[in-house]
Amino acid sequence: MLRYALRRLAISALVLFGAATVVFFAMRQVDGDPAVNQLGPDADPAAVEALRREYGLDAAPVVQYVRFLQRAATFDFGDSFRLNDAATSLVLTHLTATAALAATAFTIAIVLGFALGALAATRPNGIVDRVVSVLSMLTQSLPSFWVGIMLILVFSRWLHLLPSSGAGSPAAMVMPAVTLALPLLSVVLRLVRSGLLDVLHEDYVVTARAKGLSETRVVGWHAMRNMLIPVVTVAGLEFGSLLGGAVIVETVFAWPGIGRLMTDAIAARDYSVVQACVITVAAVFIVINLVVDLLYVRLDPRVRESV
């Protein structure tokens, strides 16, 4: 187990290094000069050159890359060209808002996914199963930006029940969290439904029913815990994907998270903030993958014996 964990840590470090390298050189290929963006197109060339020297943009790309790796190793990405603040501080501040949004969306998806999936599995081919299946396909196929706009139109503009943007109150989180949760809800729902259909006719489930246990206990305890492995694996990976999906949702609802910070930084050619955002999101995703891998080994004795 320890050897497996160390091997996964080594792979994770290589992936993080790759993400850092890609984002560094990708940003240098984008048209536009951060110094010109900050000072304006009519700025004095001497002032532009001075600002480039201040931020180290006058050095060769290889030299900038080496400096970037040295500072990134200590989680220091420099200062924002646009906001005149440390990029690390900006990212961590906005990451809190994104984490709160992602955690709320994840909770909604897991709770409703398990409940609706179990409801459909215990009534296969019935009306409830068909309705849940249609809802699952709809929530998976509808684009997040369209869902967000429709929710704003209905609940904010027409019914005046929820705020359309910002993060000033718990009510402001409802629509962005629901929008972000719908694709994951569809995945969890289908996994739970198919998993339960596979195990509800197993001998241990039949035995539990023969003992006189209630259907709720049979499904919720005996059947559910034996189909958790694929659900836990996919749900863990999808939680990391919520951070990527938050970019669109945060833009639609003007949510002050890391996704909106990154899109604004890309538009302004703010290298430090973009690099800090990408590496932070990559690190979070890698950590989640590592936890899921270790949890998978813990849950499945067949895998545990082979590592």
PDB file of C-alpha atoms in Angstrom:
ATOM      1  CA  MET A   1       0.000   0.000   0.000  1.00  0.00           C
ATOM      2  CA  LEU A   2       2.807   2.413   0.881  1.00  0.00           C
ATOM      3  CA  ARG A   3       4.676   1.607  -2.329  1.00  0.00           C
ATOM      4  CA  TYR A   4       1.491   2.200  -4.330  1.00  0.00           C
ATOM      5  CA  ALA A   5       0.914   5.547  -2.609  1.00  0.00           C
ATOM      6  CA  LEU A   6       4.499   6.670  -3.278  1.00  0.00           C
ATOM      7  CA  ARG A   7       4.200   5.654  -6.926  1.00  0.00           C
ATOM      8  CA  ARG A   8       0.995   7.653  -7.293  1.00  0.00           C
ATOM      9  CA  LEU A   9       2.650  10.653  -5.608  1.00  0.00           C
ATOM     10  CA  ALA A  10       5.528  10.523  -8.103  1.00  0.00           C
ATOM     11  CA  ILE A  11       3.113  10.416 -11.039  1.00  0.00           C
ATOM     12  CA  SER A  12       1.139  13.302  -9.543  1.00  0.00           C
ATOM     13  CA  ALA A  13       4.281  15.416  -9.276  1.00  0.00           C
ATOM     14  CA  LEU A  14       5.061  14.788 -12.960  1.00  0.00           C
ATOM     15  CA  VAL A  15       1.530  15.741 -13.972  1.00  0.00           C
ATOM     16  CA  LEU A  16       1.734  18.973 -11.978  1.00  0.00           C
ATOM     17  CA  PHE A  17       5.087  19.780 -13.587  1.00  0.00           C
ATOM     18  CA  GLY A  18       3.541  19.172 -17.009  1.00  0.00           C
ATOM     19  CA  ALA A  19       0.590  21.447 -16.247  1.00  0.00           C
ATOM     20  CA  ALA A  20       2.942  24.214 -15.089  1.00  0.00           C
ATOM     21  CA  THR A  21       5.047  23.915 -18.237  1.00  0.00           C
ATOM     22  CA  VAL A  22       2.064  23.936 -20.584  1.00  0.00           C
ATOM     23  CA  VAL A  23       0.403  26.980 -19.009  1.00  0.00           C
ATOM     24  CA  PHE A  24       3.670  28.931 -18.955  1.00  0.00           C
ATOM     25  CA  PHE A  25       4.433  28.505 -22.654  1.00  0.00           C
ATOM     26  CA  ALA A  26       0.783  28.666 -23.743  1.00  0.00           C
ATOM     27  CA  MET A  27       0.366  32.124 -22.192  1.00  0.00           C
ATOM     28  CA  ARG A  28       3.488  33.339 -24.032  1.00  0.00           C
ATOM     29  CA  GLN A  29       1.833  32.391 -27.336  1.00  0.00           C
ATOM     30  CA  VAL A  30      -1.213  34.594 -26.713  1.00  0.00           C
ATOM     31  CA  ASP A  31      -1.187  37.869 -28.621  1.00  0.00           C
ATOM     32  CA  GLY A  32      -0.763  41.022 -26.531  1.00  0.00           C
ATOM     33  CA  ASP A  33       1.763  42.466 -24.112  1.00  0.00           C
ATOM     34  CA  PRO A  34       0.857  42.601 -20.404  1.00  0.00           C
ATOM     35  CA  ALA A  35       2.769  45.880 -20.022  1.00  0.00           C
ATOM     36  CA  VAL A  36       0.874  47.486 -22.912  1.00  0.00           C
ATOM     37  CA  ASN A  37      -2.430  46.166 -21.559  1.00  0.00           C
ATOM     38  CA  GLN A  38      -1.723  47.744 -18.189  1.00  0.00           C
ATOM     39  CA  LEU A  39      -0.405  51.107 -19.412  1.00  0.00           C
ATOM     40  CA  GLY A  40      -2.559  51.432 -22.515  1.00  0.00           C
ATOM     41  CA  PRO A  41      -1.742  51.403 -26.231  1.00  0.00           C
ATOM     42  CA  ASP A  42      -0.711  55.068 -26.206  1.00  0.00           C
ATOM     43  CA  ALA A  43       1.757  54.687 -23.338  1.00  0.00           C
ATOM     44  CA  ASP A  44       5.325  55.928 -23.617  1.00  0.00           C
ATOM     45  CA  PRO A  45       7.566  53.126 -24.983  1.00  0.00           C
ATOM     46  CA  ALA A  46      10.112  53.856 -22.254  1.00  0.00           C
ATOM     47  CA  ALA A  47       7.459  53.336 -19.564  1.00  0.00           C
ATOM     48  CA  VAL A  48       6.352  50.093 -21.229  1.00  0.00           C
ATOM     49  CA  GLU A  49       9.928  48.824 -21.338  1.00  0.00           C
ATOM     50  CA  ALA A  50      10.491  49.794 -17.701  1.00  0.00           C
ATOM     51  CA  LEU A  51       7.392  47.853 -16.660  1.00  0.00           C
ATOM     52  CA  ARG A  52       8.536  44.844 -18.674  1.00  0.00           C
ATOM     53  CA  ARG A  53      11.871  44.927 -16.842  1.00  0.00           C
ATOM     54  CA  GLU A  54      10.095  45.234 -13.490  1.00  0.00           C
ATOM     55  CA  TYR A  55       8.141  42.046 -14.119  1.00  0.00           C
ATOM     56  CA  GLY A  56      11.038  40.233 -15.776  1.00  0.00           C
ATOM     57  CA  LEU A  57       9.357  40.071 -19.188  1.00  0.00           C
ATOM     58  CA  ASP A  58      12.424  41.418 -20.946  1.00  0.00           C
ATOM     59  CA  ALA A  59      14.387  38.207 -20.295  1.00  0.00           C
ATOM     60  CA  ALA A  60      14.548  35.279 -22.696  1.00  0.00           C
ATOM     61  CA  PRO A  61      11.629  32.792 -22.443  1.00  0.00           C
ATOM     62  CA  VAL A  62      13.915  30.050 -21.095  1.00  0.00           C
ATOM     63  CA  VAL A  63      15.200  32.372 -18.363  1.00  0.00           C
ATOM     64  CA  GLN A  64      11.626  33.364 -17.489  1.00  0.00           C
ATOM     65  CA  TYR A  65      10.678  29.673 -17.366  1.00  0.00           C
ATOM     66  CA  VAL A  66      13.476  28.762 -14.968  1.00  0.00           C
ATOM     67  CA  ARG A  67      12.586  31.697 -12.706  1.00  0.00           C
ATOM     68  CA  PHE A  68       8.933  30.672 -12.863  1.00  0.00           C
ATOM     69  CA  LEU A  69       9.698  27.082 -11.775  1.00  0.00           C
ATOM     70  CA  GLN A  70      11.916  28.273  -8.925  1.00  0.00           C
ATOM     71  CA  ARG A  71       9.196  30.547  -7.574  1.00  0.00           C
ATOM     72  CA  ALA A  72       6.368  28.100  -8.249  1.00  0.00           C
ATOM     73  CA  ALA A  73       8.166  25.500  -6.106  1.00  0.00           C
ATOM     74  CA  THR A  74       7.461  27.780  -3.124  1.00  0.00           C
ATOM     75  CA  PHE A  75       3.959  28.627  -4.414  1.00  0.00           C
ATOM     76  CA  ASP A  76       5.082  32.160  -5.286  1.00  0.00           C
ATOM     77  CA  PHE A  77       3.755  33.258  -8.668  1.00  0.00           C
ATOM     78  CA  GLY A  78       4.622  36.918  -8.408  1.00  0.00           C
ATOM     79  CA  ASP A  79       2.273  39.896  -8.448  1.00  0.00           C
ATOM     80  CA  SER A  80      -0.746  40.495 -10.630  1.00  0.00           C
ATOM     81  CA  PHE A  81      -0.117  43.008 -13.430  1.00  0.00           C
ATOM     82  CA  ARG A  82      -3.746  44.081 -13.289  1.00  0.00           C
ATOM     83  CA  LEU A  83      -4.640  44.069  -9.579  1.00  0.00           C
ATOM     84  CA  ASN A  84      -1.230  44.902  -8.047  1.00  0.00           C
ATOM     85  CA  ASP A  85      -1.554  42.122  -5.486  1.00  0.00           C
ATOM     86  CA  ALA A  86       0.154  38.783  -4.944  1.00  0.00           C
ATOM     87  CA  ALA A  87      -1.223  36.210  -7.383  1.00  0.00           C
ATOM     88  CA  THR A  88      -1.164  33.496  -4.728  1.00  0.00           C
ATOM     89  CA  SER A  89      -3.225  35.599  -2.336  1.00  0.00           C
ATOM     90  CA  LEU A  90      -5.768  36.403  -5.055  1.00  0.00           C
ATOM     91  CA  VAL A  91      -6.130  32.762  -6.045  1.00  0.00           C
ATOM     92  CA  LEU A  92      -6.558  31.488  -2.495  1.00  0.00           C
ATOM     93  CA  THR A  93      -9.162  34.159  -1.754  1.00  0.00           C
ATOM     94  CA  HIS A  94     -11.207  33.296  -4.838  1.00  0.00           C
ATOM     95  CA  LEU A  95     -10.647  29.556  -4.368  1.00  0.00           C
ATOM     96  CA  THR A  96     -12.641  29.731  -1.143  1.00  0.00           C
ATOM     97  CA  ALA A  97     -15.704  30.968  -3.034  1.00  0.00           C
ATOM     98  CA  THR A  98     -15.279  28.310  -5.718  1.00  0.00           C
ATOM     99  CA  ALA A  99     -14.796  25.563  -3.120  1.00  0.00           C
ATOM    100  CA  ALA A 100     -18.003  26.595  -1.342  1.00  0.00           C
ATOM    101  CA  LEU A 101     -19.902  26.557  -4.641  1.00  0.00           C
ATOM    102  CA  ALA A 102     -18.432  23.203  -5.713  1.00  0.00           C
ATOM    103  CA  ALA A 103     -19.093  21.592  -2.304  1.00  0.00           C
ATOM    104  CA  THR A 104     -22.733  22.746  -2.375  1.00  0.00           C
ATOM    105  CA  ALA A 105     -23.200  21.491  -5.929  1.00  0.00           C
ATOM    106  CA  PHE A 106     -21.535  18.175  -5.050  1.00  0.00           C
ATOM    107  CA  THR A 107     -23.828  17.703  -2.045  1.00  0.00           C
ATOM    108  CA  ILE A 108     -26.930  18.407  -4.136  1.00  0.00           C
ATOM    109  CA  ALA A 109     -25.812  15.975  -6.843  1.00  0.00           C
ATOM    110  CA  ILE A 110     -24.927  13.171  -4.423  1.00  0.00           C
ATOM    111  CA  VAL A 111     -28.069  13.413  -2.288  1.00  0.00           C
ATOM    112  CA  LEU A 112     -30.509  13.697  -5.203  1.00  0.00           C
ATOM    113  CA  GLY A 113     -28.519  11.245  -7.343  1.00  0.00           C
ATOM    114  CA  PHE A 114     -28.631   8.500  -4.717  1.00  0.00           C
ATOM    115  CA  ALA A 115     -32.295   9.139  -3.878  1.00  0.00           C
ATOM    116  CA  LEU A 116     -33.548   9.252  -7.482  1.00  0.00           C
ATOM    117  CA  GLY A 117     -31.276   6.404  -8.590  1.00  0.00           C
ATOM    118  CA  ALA A 118     -32.522   4.144  -5.794  1.00  0.00           C
ATOM    119  CA  LEU A 119     -36.129   5.145  -6.516  1.00  0.00           C
ATOM    120  CA  ALA A 120     -35.749   4.248 -10.193  1.00  0.00           C
ATOM    121  CA  ALA A 121     -33.903   0.970  -9.508  1.00  0.00           C
ATOM    122  CA  THR A 122     -36.545  -0.317  -7.107  1.00  0.00           C
ATOM    123  CA  ARG A 123     -39.265   0.378  -9.708  1.00  0.00           C
ATOM    124  CA  PRO A 124     -37.629  -0.719 -12.984  1.00  0.00           C
ATOM    125  CA  ASN A 125     -39.480   0.056 -16.234  1.00  0.00           C
ATOM    126  CA  GLY A 126     -42.206   1.853 -14.309  1.00  0.00           C
ATOM    127  CA  ILE A 127     -43.386   5.434 -14.664  1.00  0.00           C
ATOM    128  CA  VAL A 128     -40.960   6.683 -12.018  1.00  0.00           C
ATOM    129  CA  ASP A 129     -38.038   4.934 -13.734  1.00  0.00           C
ATOM    130  CA  ARG A 130     -38.956   6.431 -17.116  1.00  0.00           C
ATOM    131  CA  VAL A 131     -39.376   9.946 -15.730  1.00  0.00           C
ATOM    132  CA  VAL A 132     -36.059   9.745 -13.873  1.00  0.00           C
ATOM    133  CA  SER A 133     -34.305   8.439 -17.003  1.00  0.00           C
ATOM    134  CA  VAL A 134     -35.640  11.328 -19.098  1.00  0.00           C
ATOM    135  CA  LEU A 135     -34.596  13.845 -16.453  1.00  0.00           C
ATOM    136  CA  SER A 136     -31.146  12.244 -16.359  1.00  0.00           C
ATOM    137  CA  MET A 137     -30.694  12.657 -20.119  1.00  0.00           C
ATOM    138  CA  LEU A 138     -31.924  16.252 -20.002  1.00  0.00           C
ATOM    139  CA  THR A 139     -29.633  17.321 -17.174  1.00  0.00           C
ATOM    140  CA  GLN A 140     -26.666  15.712 -18.935  1.00  0.00           C
ATOM    141  CA  SER A 141     -27.339  17.234 -22.362  1.00  0.00           C
ATOM    142  CA  LEU A 142     -28.325  20.809 -21.511  1.00  0.00           C
ATOM    143  CA  PRO A 143     -25.330  23.197 -21.567  1.00  0.00           C
ATOM    144  CA  SER A 144     -24.561  24.873 -18.253  1.00  0.00           C
ATOM    145  CA  PHE A 145     -24.582  28.417 -19.615  1.00  0.00           C
ATOM    146  CA  TRP A 146     -28.106  27.908 -21.058  1.00  0.00           C
ATOM    147  CA  VAL A 147     -29.396  26.392 -17.816  1.00  0.00           C
ATOM    148  CA  GLY A 148     -27.939  29.307 -15.850  1.00  0.00           C
ATOM    149  CA  ILE A 149     -29.525  31.888 -18.128  1.00  0.00           C
ATOM    150  CA  MET A 150     -32.919  30.144 -17.927  1.00  0.00           C
ATOM    151  CA  LEU A 151     -32.745  30.011 -14.122  1.00  0.00           C
ATOM    152  CA  ILE A 152     -31.925  33.719 -13.976  1.00  0.00           C
ATOM    153  CA  LEU A 153     -34.804  34.481 -16.344  1.00  0.00           C
ATOM    154  CA  VAL A 154     -37.367  32.472 -14.366  1.00  0.00           C
ATOM    155  CA  PHE A 155     -36.366  32.860 -10.717  1.00  0.00           C
ATOM    156  CA  SER A 156     -34.791  36.307 -10.841  1.00  0.00           C
ATOM    157  CA  ARG A 157     -36.447  38.296 -13.624  1.00  0.00           C
ATOM    158  CA  TRP A 158     -39.945  36.775 -13.607  1.00  0.00           C
ATOM    159  CA  LEU A 159     -40.542  35.489 -10.073  1.00  0.00           C
ATOM    160  CA  HIS A 160     -38.069  37.775  -8.226  1.00  0.00           C
ATOM    161  CA  LEU A 161     -37.243  34.969  -5.795  1.00  0.00           C
ATOM    162  CA  LEU A 162     -33.456  34.738  -6.069  1.00  0.00           C
ATOM    163  CA  PRO A 163     -30.632  37.199  -6.822  1.00  0.00           C
ATOM    164  CA  SER A 164     -29.178  36.860 -10.300  1.00  0.00           C
ATOM    165  CA  SER A 165     -25.533  37.490  -9.392  1.00  0.00           C
ATOM    166  CA  GLY A 166     -23.033  38.008  -6.601  1.00  0.00           C
ATOM    167  CA  ALA A 167     -22.318  36.079  -3.426  1.00  0.00           C
ATOM    168  CA  GLY A 168     -23.750  38.260  -0.691  1.00  0.00           C
ATOM    169  CA  SER A 169     -26.217  35.738   0.778  1.00  0.00           C
ATOM    170  CA  PRO A 170     -26.987  31.999   0.864  1.00  0.00           C
ATOM    171  CA  ALA A 171     -29.810  32.616  -1.601  1.00  0.00           C
ATOM    172  CA  ALA A 172     -27.256  33.824  -4.147  1.00  0.00           C
ATOM    173  CA  MET A 173     -25.665  30.360  -4.159  1.00  0.00           C
ATOM    174  CA  VAL A 174     -28.833  28.449  -5.025  1.00  0.00           C
ATOM    175  CA  MET A 175     -28.933  28.970  -8.797  1.00  0.00           C
ATOM    176  CA  PRO A 176     -25.188  28.629  -9.486  1.00  0.00           C
ATOM    177  CA  ALA A 177     -24.995  25.507  -7.299  1.00  0.00           C
ATOM    178  CA  VAL A 178     -27.965  23.873  -9.039  1.00  0.00           C
ATOM    179  CA  THR A 179     -26.555  24.752 -12.466  1.00  0.00           C
ATOM    180  CA  LEU A 180     -23.183  23.260 -11.566  1.00  0.00           C
ATOM    181  CA  ALA A 181     -24.749  20.168  -9.946  1.00  0.00           C
ATOM    182  CA  LEU A 182     -26.973  19.025 -12.825  1.00  0.00           C
ATOM    183  CA  PRO A 183     -24.348  17.229 -14.999  1.00  0.00           C
ATOM    184  CA  LEU A 184     -22.923  15.400 -11.965  1.00  0.00           C
ATOM    185  CA  LEU A 185     -26.452  14.574 -10.758  1.00  0.00           C
ATOM    186  CA  SER A 186     -27.120  12.794 -14.040  1.00  0.00           C
ATOM    187  CA  VAL A 187     -23.914  10.736 -13.765  1.00  0.00           C
ATOM    188  CA  VAL A 188     -24.498   9.705 -10.146  1.00  0.00           C
ATOM    189  CA  LEU A 189     -28.167   8.899 -10.786  1.00  0.00           C
ATOM    190  CA  ARG A 190     -27.376   6.528 -13.655  1.00  0.00           C
ATOM    191  CA  LEU A 191     -24.515   4.859 -11.796  1.00  0.00           C
ATOM    192  CA  VAL A 192     -26.673   4.240  -8.711  1.00  0.00           C
ATOM    193  CA  ARG A 193     -29.561   2.950 -10.793  1.00  0.00           C
ATOM    194  CA  SER A 194     -27.463   0.550 -12.872  1.00  0.00           C
ATOM    195  CA  GLY A 195     -25.446  -0.561  -9.850  1.00  0.00           C
ATOM    196  CA  LEU A 196     -28.525  -1.358  -7.790  1.00  0.00           C
ATOM    197  CA  LEU A 197     -30.165  -3.211 -10.685  1.00  0.00           C
ATOM    198  CA  ASP A 198     -27.075  -5.426 -10.832  1.00  0.00           C
ATOM    199  CA  VAL A 199     -27.076  -6.314  -7.126  1.00  0.00           C
ATOM    200  CA  LEU A 200     -30.773  -6.365  -6.149  1.00  0.00           C
ATOM    201  CA  HIS A 201     -31.104  -9.956  -7.369  1.00  0.00           C
ATOM    202  CA  GLU A 202     -27.935 -11.248  -5.753  1.00  0.00           C
ATOM    203  CA  ASP A 203     -28.194 -14.041  -3.181  1.00  0.00           C
ATOM    204  CA  TYR A 204     -27.263 -11.861  -0.197  1.00  0.00           C
ATOM    205  CA  VAL A 205     -30.077  -9.416  -1.056  1.00  0.00           C
ATOM    206  CA  VAL A 206     -32.589 -12.261  -1.408  1.00  0.00           C
ATOM    207  CA  THR A 207     -31.401 -13.615   1.946  1.00  0.00           C
ATOM    208  CA  ALA A 208     -31.821 -10.221   3.582  1.00  0.00           C
ATOM    209  CA  ARG A 209     -35.392 -10.011   2.294  1.00  0.00           C
ATOM    210  CA  ALA A 210     -36.061 -13.560   3.504  1.00  0.00           C
ATOM    211  CA  LYS A 211     -35.007 -12.512   6.995  1.00  0.00           C
ATOM    212  CA  GLY A 212     -37.895 -10.034   7.005  1.00  0.00           C
ATOM    213  CA  LEU A 213     -35.832  -6.861   6.768  1.00  0.00           C
ATOM    214  CA  SER A 214     -37.584  -3.787   5.430  1.00  0.00           C
ATOM    215  CA  GLU A 215     -37.028  -2.847   1.799  1.00  0.00           C
ATOM    216  CA  THR A 216     -35.436   0.418   2.919  1.00  0.00           C
ATOM    217  CA  ARG A 217     -32.839  -1.459   4.973  1.00  0.00           C
ATOM    218  CA  VAL A 218     -32.247  -4.035   2.239  1.00  0.00           C
ATOM    219  CA  VAL A 219     -31.618  -1.380  -0.389  1.00  0.00           C
ATOM    220  CA  GLY A 220     -29.989   1.262   1.804  1.00  0.00           C
ATOM    221  CA  TRP A 221     -27.597  -1.053   3.642  1.00  0.00           C
ATOM    222  CA  HIS A 222     -27.068  -4.430   1.991  1.00  0.00           C
ATOM    223  CA  ALA A 223     -27.434  -3.454  -1.673  1.00  0.00           C
ATOM    224  CA  MET A 224     -26.131   0.100  -1.602  1.00  0.00           C
ATOM    225  CA  ARG A 225     -22.815  -0.572   0.108  1.00  0.00           C
ATOM    226  CA  ASN A 226     -21.935  -3.269  -2.433  1.00  0.00           C
ATOM    227  CA  MET A 227     -22.271  -0.938  -5.427  1.00  0.00           C
ATOM    228  CA  LEU A 228     -20.423   2.043  -3.941  1.00  0.00           C
ATOM    229  CA  ILE A 229     -17.024   1.422  -5.560  1.00  0.00           C
ATOM    230  CA  PRO A 230     -17.811   2.765  -9.056  1.00  0.00           C
ATOM    231  CA  VAL A 231     -19.925   5.578  -7.632  1.00  0.00           C
ATOM    232  CA  VAL A 232     -17.213   6.702  -5.219  1.00  0.00           C
ATOM    233  CA  THR A 233     -14.593   6.578  -7.973  1.00  0.00           C
ATOM    234  CA  VAL A 234     -16.569   8.573 -10.518  1.00  0.00           C
ATOM    235  CA  ALA A 235     -18.005  11.009  -7.971  1.00  0.00           C
ATOM    236  CA  GLY A 236     -14.540  11.786  -6.646  1.00  0.00           C
ATOM    237  CA  LEU A 237     -13.195  12.479 -10.124  1.00  0.00           C
ATOM    238  CA  GLU A 238     -16.254  14.533 -11.041  1.00  0.00           C
ATOM    239  CA  PHE A 239     -15.762  16.715  -7.968  1.00  0.00           C
ATOM    240  CA  GLY A 240     -12.477  17.822  -9.470  1.00  0.00           C
ATOM    241  CA  SER A 241     -14.270  18.482 -12.747  1.00  0.00           C
ATOM    242  CA  LEU A 242     -16.656  20.804 -10.931  1.00  0.00           C
ATOM    243  CA  LEU A 243     -13.762  23.235 -10.572  1.00  0.00           C
ATOM    244  CA  GLY A 244     -13.391  23.308 -14.356  1.00  0.00           C
ATOM    245  CA  GLY A 245     -17.128  23.656 -14.906  1.00  0.00           C
ATOM    246  CA  ALA A 246     -17.218  26.500 -12.429  1.00  0.00           C
ATOM    247  CA  VAL A 247     -15.514  28.757 -14.996  1.00  0.00           C
ATOM    248  CA  ILE A 248     -18.704  28.990 -17.077  1.00  0.00           C
ATOM    249  CA  VAL A 249     -21.099  29.063 -14.127  1.00  0.00           C
ATOM    250  CA  GLU A 250     -19.141  31.770 -12.305  1.00  0.00           C
ATOM    251  CA  THR A 251     -19.118  33.912 -15.436  1.00  0.00           C
ATOM    252  CA  VAL A 252     -22.886  33.575 -15.926  1.00  0.00           C
ATOM    253  CA  PHE A 253     -23.730  34.376 -12.301  1.00  0.00           C
ATOM    254  CA  ALA A 254     -20.833  36.819 -11.641  1.00  0.00           C
ATOM    255  CA  TRP A 255     -19.692  34.533  -8.816  1.00  0.00           C
ATOM    256  CA  PRO A 256     -16.392  35.776  -7.335  1.00  0.00           C
ATOM    257  CA  GLY A 257     -14.547  32.492  -7.695  1.00  0.00           C
ATOM    258  CA  ILE A 258     -11.345  31.256  -9.259  1.00  0.00           C
ATOM    259  CA  GLY A 259     -12.985  30.598 -12.624  1.00  0.00           C
ATOM    260  CA  ARG A 260     -14.058  34.192 -13.081  1.00  0.00           C
ATOM    261  CA  LEU A 261     -10.682  35.400 -11.818  1.00  0.00           C
ATOM    262  CA  MET A 262      -8.941  33.258 -14.428  1.00  0.00           C
ATOM    263  CA  THR A 263     -11.098  34.410 -17.366  1.00  0.00           C
ATOM    264  CA  ASP A 264     -10.526  38.058 -16.438  1.00  0.00           C
ATOM    265  CA  ALA A 265      -6.789  37.402 -16.093  1.00  0.00           C
ATOM    266  CA  ILE A 266      -6.608  35.710 -19.513  1.00  0.00           C
ATOM    267  CA  ALA A 267      -8.323  38.677 -21.128  1.00  0.00           C
ATOM    268  CA  ALA A 268      -5.812  41.028 -19.478  1.00  0.00           C
ATOM    269  CA  ARG A 269      -2.778  38.788 -20.260  1.00  0.00           C
ATOM    270  CA  ASP A 270      -2.110  38.641 -16.524  1.00  0.00           C
ATOM    271  CA  TYR A 271       0.461  35.830 -16.645  1.00  0.00           C
ATOM    272  CA  SER A 272       0.986  35.498 -12.899  1.00  0.00           C
ATOM    273  CA  VAL A 273      -2.694  35.081 -12.056  1.00  0.00           C
ATOM    274  CA  VAL A 274      -3.418  32.686 -14.932  1.00  0.00           C
ATOM    275  CA  GLN A 275      -0.464  30.496 -14.010  1.00  0.00           C
ATOM    276  CA  ALA A 276      -1.437  30.520 -10.335  1.00  0.00           C
ATOM    277  CA  CYS A 277      -5.057  29.639 -11.171  1.00  0.00           C
ATOM    278  CA  VAL A 278      -4.206  26.764 -13.513  1.00  0.00           C
ATOM    279  CA  ILE A 279      -1.595  25.236 -11.236  1.00  0.00           C
ATOM    280  CA  THR A 280      -3.848  25.546  -8.179  1.00  0.00           C
ATOM    281  CA  VAL A 281      -6.789  23.883  -9.957  1.00  0.00           C
ATOM    282  CA  ALA A 282      -4.460  21.191 -11.313  1.00  0.00           C
ATOM    283  CA  ALA A 283      -3.073  20.574  -7.821  1.00  0.00           C
ATOM    284  CA  VAL A 284      -6.573  20.256  -6.345  1.00  0.00           C
ATOM    285  CA  PHE A 285      -7.618  17.886  -9.123  1.00  0.00           C
ATOM    286  CA  ILE A 286      -4.471  15.786  -8.658  1.00  0.00           C
ATOM    287  CA  VAL A 287      -5.021  15.554  -4.895  1.00  0.00           C
ATOM    288  CA  ILE A 288      -8.623  14.453  -5.432  1.00  0.00           C
ATOM    289  CA  ASN A 289      -7.494  11.810  -7.928  1.00  0.00           C
ATOM    290  CA  LEU A 290      -4.894  10.576  -5.459  1.00  0.00           C
ATOM    291  CA  VAL A 291      -7.450  10.325  -2.648  1.00  0.00           C
ATOM    292  CA  VAL A 292      -9.880   8.475  -4.940  1.00  0.00           C
ATOM    293  CA  ASP A 293      -7.172   6.027  -6.003  1.00  0.00           C
ATOM    294  CA  LEU A 294      -6.239   5.273  -2.406  1.00  0.00           C
ATOM    295  CA  LEU A 295      -9.899   5.020  -1.385  1.00  0.00           C
ATOM    296  CA  TYR A 296     -10.549   2.636  -4.277  1.00  0.00           C
ATOM    297  CA  VAL A 297      -7.749   0.383  -3.057  1.00  0.00           C
ATOM    298  CA  ARG A 298      -9.227   0.529   0.430  1.00  0.00           C
ATOM    299  CA  LEU A 299     -12.761  -0.316  -0.699  1.00  0.00           C
ATOM    300  CA  ASP A 300     -11.963  -3.115  -3.165  1.00  0.00           C
ATOM    301  CA  PRO A 301     -10.110  -6.062  -1.577  1.00  0.00           C
ATOM    302  CA  ARG A 302      -9.220  -7.431  -5.042  1.00  0.00           C
ATOM    303  CA  VAL A 303      -7.262  -4.290  -5.870  1.00  0.00           C
ATOM    304  CA  ARG A 304      -5.804  -4.127  -2.346  1.00  0.00           C
ATOM    305  CA  GLU A 305      -4.309  -7.602  -2.742  1.00  0.00           C
ATOM    306  CA  SER A 306      -2.670  -6.725  -6.073  1.00  0.00           C
ATOM    307  CA  VAL A 307      -0.841  -3.534  -5.027  1.00  0.00           C
TER     308      VAL A 307
END
